[in-house]
Amino acid sequence: GSSFAETVRFGTNGDVTIQDGNLVVGTAGHGISFAATGNGGVSTPSELLDDYEEGSWTPIFAASNYTFQYNSTTAGKYVRVGKLVHLNGYIRLSHTPGGSGTATLVISQLPFTISNTDNSSYSAGALVIEGSGSFFSGTPAIRPNKGSTNIGLFNVIAGASPTLQREPSNLTSGMEFEFQVTYHV
């Protein structure tokens, strides 16, 4: 005399179909195991997808003895799949920075700390700068800084080693920075 609604179907071929709702992993440290592709059914951490997240973050500049003011459109998005994070961001300065002296300029407040295990834990990213041709004497580049939540800005000149950008005093009002980077946590 009761009516039932099908929510989960276990097929004779081994497929499991969720008709409505989400597959929820209810305990931290667990996830979806891909062990059948690797070592004979024994799941290892490298075969377990235990994190997926999408979100927003607010990128800012940081440099010792400097203050920065931003346009209201400064924003960022990220996607984290397991230990891999891909993010993009946009920073637009509304004023010339206050401060003086030589300091290392970084993009700060990344949503996750970059792994500090080895050089394979991070990668270079893409950077576009609009509004000033004198901020870099070569080609602008970025790279996540291991063990931190910031991205280093580098000046790349043919035939020379990349150097960290150390002249935040050369930033001007209206400059726009668009970037993306992928790294491991």
CSV table of C-alpha atoms in Angstrom, one decimal:
chain,number,residue,atom,x,y,z
A,1,GLY,CA,0.0,0.0,0.0
A,2,SER,CA,3.0,2.3,0.0
A,3,SER,CA,4.5,4.1,-3.0
A,4,PHE,CA,8.2,4.0,-3.6
A,5,ALA,CA,10.5,6.2,-5.6
A,6,GLU,CA,13.7,4.7,-7.2
A,7,THR,CA,16.8,6.7,-6.0
A,8,VAL,CA,19.6,4.2,-6.6
A,9,ARG,CA,19.8,1.4,-9.1
A,10,PHE,CA,22.3,-1.4,-8.9
A,11,GLY,CA,22.6,-2.9,-12.5
A,12,THR,CA,23.3,-6.5,-13.2
A,13,ASN,CA,26.3,-5.3,-15.2
A,14,GLY,CA,27.9,-3.8,-12.1
A,15,ASP,CA,26.9,-0.1,-12.8
A,16,VAL,CA,25.4,1.9,-10.0
A,17,THR,CA,23.1,4.7,-11.1
A,18,ILE,CA,21.9,7.5,-8.8
A,19,GLN,CA,18.6,8.7,-10.1
A,20,ASP,CA,18.5,11.9,-8.1
A,21,GLY,CA,20.8,13.5,-5.4
A,22,ASN,CA,24.5,13.4,-4.9
A,23,LEU,CA,27.1,10.8,-4.1
A,24,VAL,CA,28.4,11.9,-0.7
A,25,VAL,CA,31.6,10.7,0.9
A,26,GLY,CA,30.7,11.2,4.6
A,27,THR,CA,34.1,10.8,6.2
A,28,ALA,CA,37.3,12.9,5.7
A,29,GLY,CA,40.2,11.1,4.1
A,30,HIS,CA,38.0,8.9,1.9
A,31,GLY,CA,37.0,9.4,-1.7
A,32,ILE,CA,36.7,7.6,-5.0
A,33,SER,CA,39.3,4.9,-5.5
A,34,PHE,CA,40.8,4.2,-8.9
A,35,ALA,CA,42.8,1.2,-7.6
A,36,ALA,CA,41.6,-1.1,-10.4
A,37,THR,CA,43.8,0.9,-12.8
A,38,GLY,CA,47.0,0.4,-10.8
A,39,ASN,CA,48.1,-2.2,-8.3
A,40,GLY,CA,45.7,-5.1,-8.2
A,41,GLY,CA,42.9,-3.6,-6.0
A,42,VAL,CA,44.9,-2.2,-3.2
A,43,SER,CA,44.1,1.5,-3.0
A,44,THR,CA,47.0,3.9,-2.4
A,45,PRO,CA,46.7,7.7,-1.7
A,46,SER,CA,47.8,8.4,-5.3
A,47,GLU,CA,44.8,6.5,-6.6
A,48,LEU,CA,42.2,8.1,-4.4
A,49,LEU,CA,40.3,11.2,-5.5
A,50,ASP,CA,39.5,12.7,-2.1
A,51,ASP,CA,39.0,16.4,-2.9
A,52,TYR,CA,37.2,18.5,-5.5
A,53,GLU,CA,36.4,22.2,-5.0
A,54,GLU,CA,35.5,25.3,-7.0
A,55,GLY,CA,35.6,28.7,-5.6
A,56,SER,CA,36.5,32.4,-5.6
A,57,TRP,CA,39.5,34.1,-4.1
A,58,THR,CA,40.8,37.7,-3.9
A,59,PRO,CA,44.3,38.2,-5.2
A,60,ILE,CA,46.4,41.1,-3.8
A,61,PHE,CA,49.9,42.3,-4.1
A,62,ALA,CA,52.3,42.1,-1.2
A,63,ALA,CA,55.7,43.8,-0.8
A,64,SER,CA,57.5,45.0,2.3
A,65,ASN,CA,56.8,48.7,3.2
A,66,TYR,CA,54.2,49.1,0.4
A,67,THR,CA,50.4,49.5,0.5
A,68,PHE,CA,48.2,48.8,-2.5
A,69,GLN,CA,44.7,50.0,-3.5
A,70,TYR,CA,42.6,48.0,-6.0
A,71,ASN,CA,39.7,48.5,-8.4
A,72,SER,CA,36.5,46.7,-7.3
A,73,THR,CA,36.8,44.2,-10.2
A,74,THR,CA,39.9,42.6,-8.6
A,75,ALA,CA,38.9,38.9,-8.4
A,76,GLY,CA,40.0,35.3,-8.9
A,77,LYS,CA,38.6,31.8,-9.4
A,78,TYR,CA,40.0,28.4,-8.7
A,79,VAL,CA,39.4,24.7,-9.2
A,80,ARG,CA,41.0,22.0,-7.0
A,81,VAL,CA,41.0,18.4,-8.0
A,82,GLY,CA,42.8,16.2,-5.5
A,83,LYS,CA,46.2,17.8,-4.9
A,84,LEU,CA,46.1,19.9,-8.1
A,85,VAL,CA,45.0,23.5,-8.0
A,86,HIS,CA,44.4,25.7,-11.1
A,87,LEU,CA,43.6,29.3,-10.5
A,88,ASN,CA,43.2,32.5,-12.4
A,89,GLY,CA,43.1,36.1,-11.2
A,90,TYR,CA,42.7,39.7,-12.2
A,91,ILE,CA,44.2,42.7,-10.3
A,92,ARG,CA,43.7,46.3,-11.3
A,93,LEU,CA,45.3,49.1,-9.3
A,94,SER,CA,43.2,52.1,-8.5
A,95,HIS,CA,46.1,54.1,-7.2
A,96,THR,CA,49.9,54.2,-7.4
A,97,PRO,CA,51.2,52.1,-4.5
A,98,GLY,CA,52.3,53.9,-1.4
A,99,GLY,CA,55.8,53.1,-0.1
A,100,SER,CA,59.4,53.3,-1.1
A,101,GLY,CA,62.5,51.2,-1.5
A,102,THR,CA,63.3,48.0,-3.2
A,103,ALA,CA,61.1,45.1,-2.2
A,104,THR,CA,60.1,41.7,-3.7
A,105,LEU,CA,56.6,42.0,-5.2
A,106,VAL,CA,54.3,38.9,-5.1
A,107,ILE,CA,50.7,38.1,-5.7
A,108,SER,CA,49.4,36.9,-2.4
A,109,GLN,CA,46.4,35.2,-0.6
A,110,LEU,CA,46.3,32.0,-2.8
A,111,PRO,CA,43.4,29.8,-1.6
A,112,PHE,CA,45.8,26.8,-0.8
A,113,THR,CA,49.4,26.6,0.4
A,114,ILE,CA,51.8,25.4,-2.4
A,115,SER,CA,53.5,22.1,-1.7
A,116,ASN,CA,57.1,22.4,-0.4
A,117,THR,CA,58.1,18.8,-1.3
A,118,ASP,CA,60.2,19.3,-4.5
A,119,ASN,CA,60.5,21.3,-7.7
A,120,SER,CA,57.8,19.2,-9.4
A,121,SER,CA,55.2,20.6,-7.0
A,122,TYR,CA,54.7,23.9,-8.9
A,123,SER,CA,54.7,25.1,-12.5
A,124,ALA,CA,55.1,28.4,-14.3
A,125,GLY,CA,52.0,30.3,-15.3
A,126,ALA,CA,50.8,32.9,-17.7
A,127,LEU,CA,50.8,36.7,-17.0
A,128,VAL,CA,49.5,39.6,-19.1
A,129,ILE,CA,50.1,43.2,-17.9
A,130,GLU,CA,48.3,46.2,-19.3
A,131,GLY,CA,48.8,49.8,-18.6
A,132,SER,CA,52.6,50.2,-18.4
A,133,GLY,CA,55.4,49.2,-20.7
A,134,SER,CA,58.1,50.1,-18.2
A,135,PHE,CA,57.4,47.8,-15.3
A,136,PHE,CA,59.4,44.9,-16.9
A,137,SER,CA,62.5,45.3,-19.0
A,138,GLY,CA,62.1,41.8,-20.4
A,139,THR,CA,59.1,39.4,-20.5
A,140,PRO,CA,56.9,39.1,-17.5
A,141,ALA,CA,56.5,35.7,-16.0
A,142,ILE,CA,55.1,34.1,-12.8
A,143,ARG,CA,55.8,31.1,-10.6
A,144,PRO,CA,54.3,29.8,-7.4
A,145,ASN,CA,56.6,30.1,-4.4
A,146,LYS,CA,57.0,26.7,-2.7
A,147,GLY,CA,55.6,26.4,0.8
A,148,SER,CA,53.7,29.7,0.6
A,149,THR,CA,50.4,31.2,-0.5
A,150,ASN,CA,52.0,33.6,-3.0
A,151,ILE,CA,53.2,33.8,-6.6
A,152,GLY,CA,56.5,35.4,-7.6
A,153,LEU,CA,56.6,37.9,-10.5
A,154,PHE,CA,59.7,37.4,-12.6
A,155,ASN,CA,61.5,39.5,-15.3
A,156,VAL,CA,62.8,37.2,-18.0
A,157,ILE,CA,65.5,38.5,-20.4
A,158,ALA,CA,67.0,36.4,-23.2
A,159,GLY,CA,70.4,35.0,-22.2
A,160,ALA,CA,70.0,35.8,-18.4
A,161,SER,CA,68.5,34.0,-15.4
A,162,PRO,CA,64.9,35.1,-14.5
A,163,THR,CA,64.9,37.7,-11.7
A,164,LEU,CA,62.2,38.4,-9.1
A,165,GLN,CA,60.5,41.7,-9.7
A,166,ARG,CA,61.8,44.0,-7.0
A,167,GLU,CA,60.5,47.4,-8.0
A,168,PRO,CA,56.9,47.9,-6.8
A,169,SER,CA,57.5,51.6,-7.0
A,170,ASN,CA,57.2,51.3,-10.8
A,171,LEU,CA,53.5,50.2,-10.5
A,172,THR,CA,51.1,52.9,-11.5
A,173,SER,CA,47.4,53.6,-11.1
A,174,GLY,CA,45.2,51.7,-13.6
A,175,MET,CA,47.7,48.9,-14.3
A,176,GLU,CA,46.0,45.5,-14.9
A,177,PHE,CA,47.4,42.1,-14.2
A,178,GLU,CA,45.7,39.0,-15.7
A,179,PHE,CA,47.2,35.6,-14.8
A,180,GLN,CA,46.7,31.9,-14.4
A,181,VAL,CA,48.8,29.2,-12.7
A,182,THR,CA,48.6,25.5,-11.8
A,183,TYR,CA,50.3,24.1,-8.7
A,184,HIS,CA,50.3,21.1,-6.2
A,185,VAL,CA,49.2,21.3,-2.6
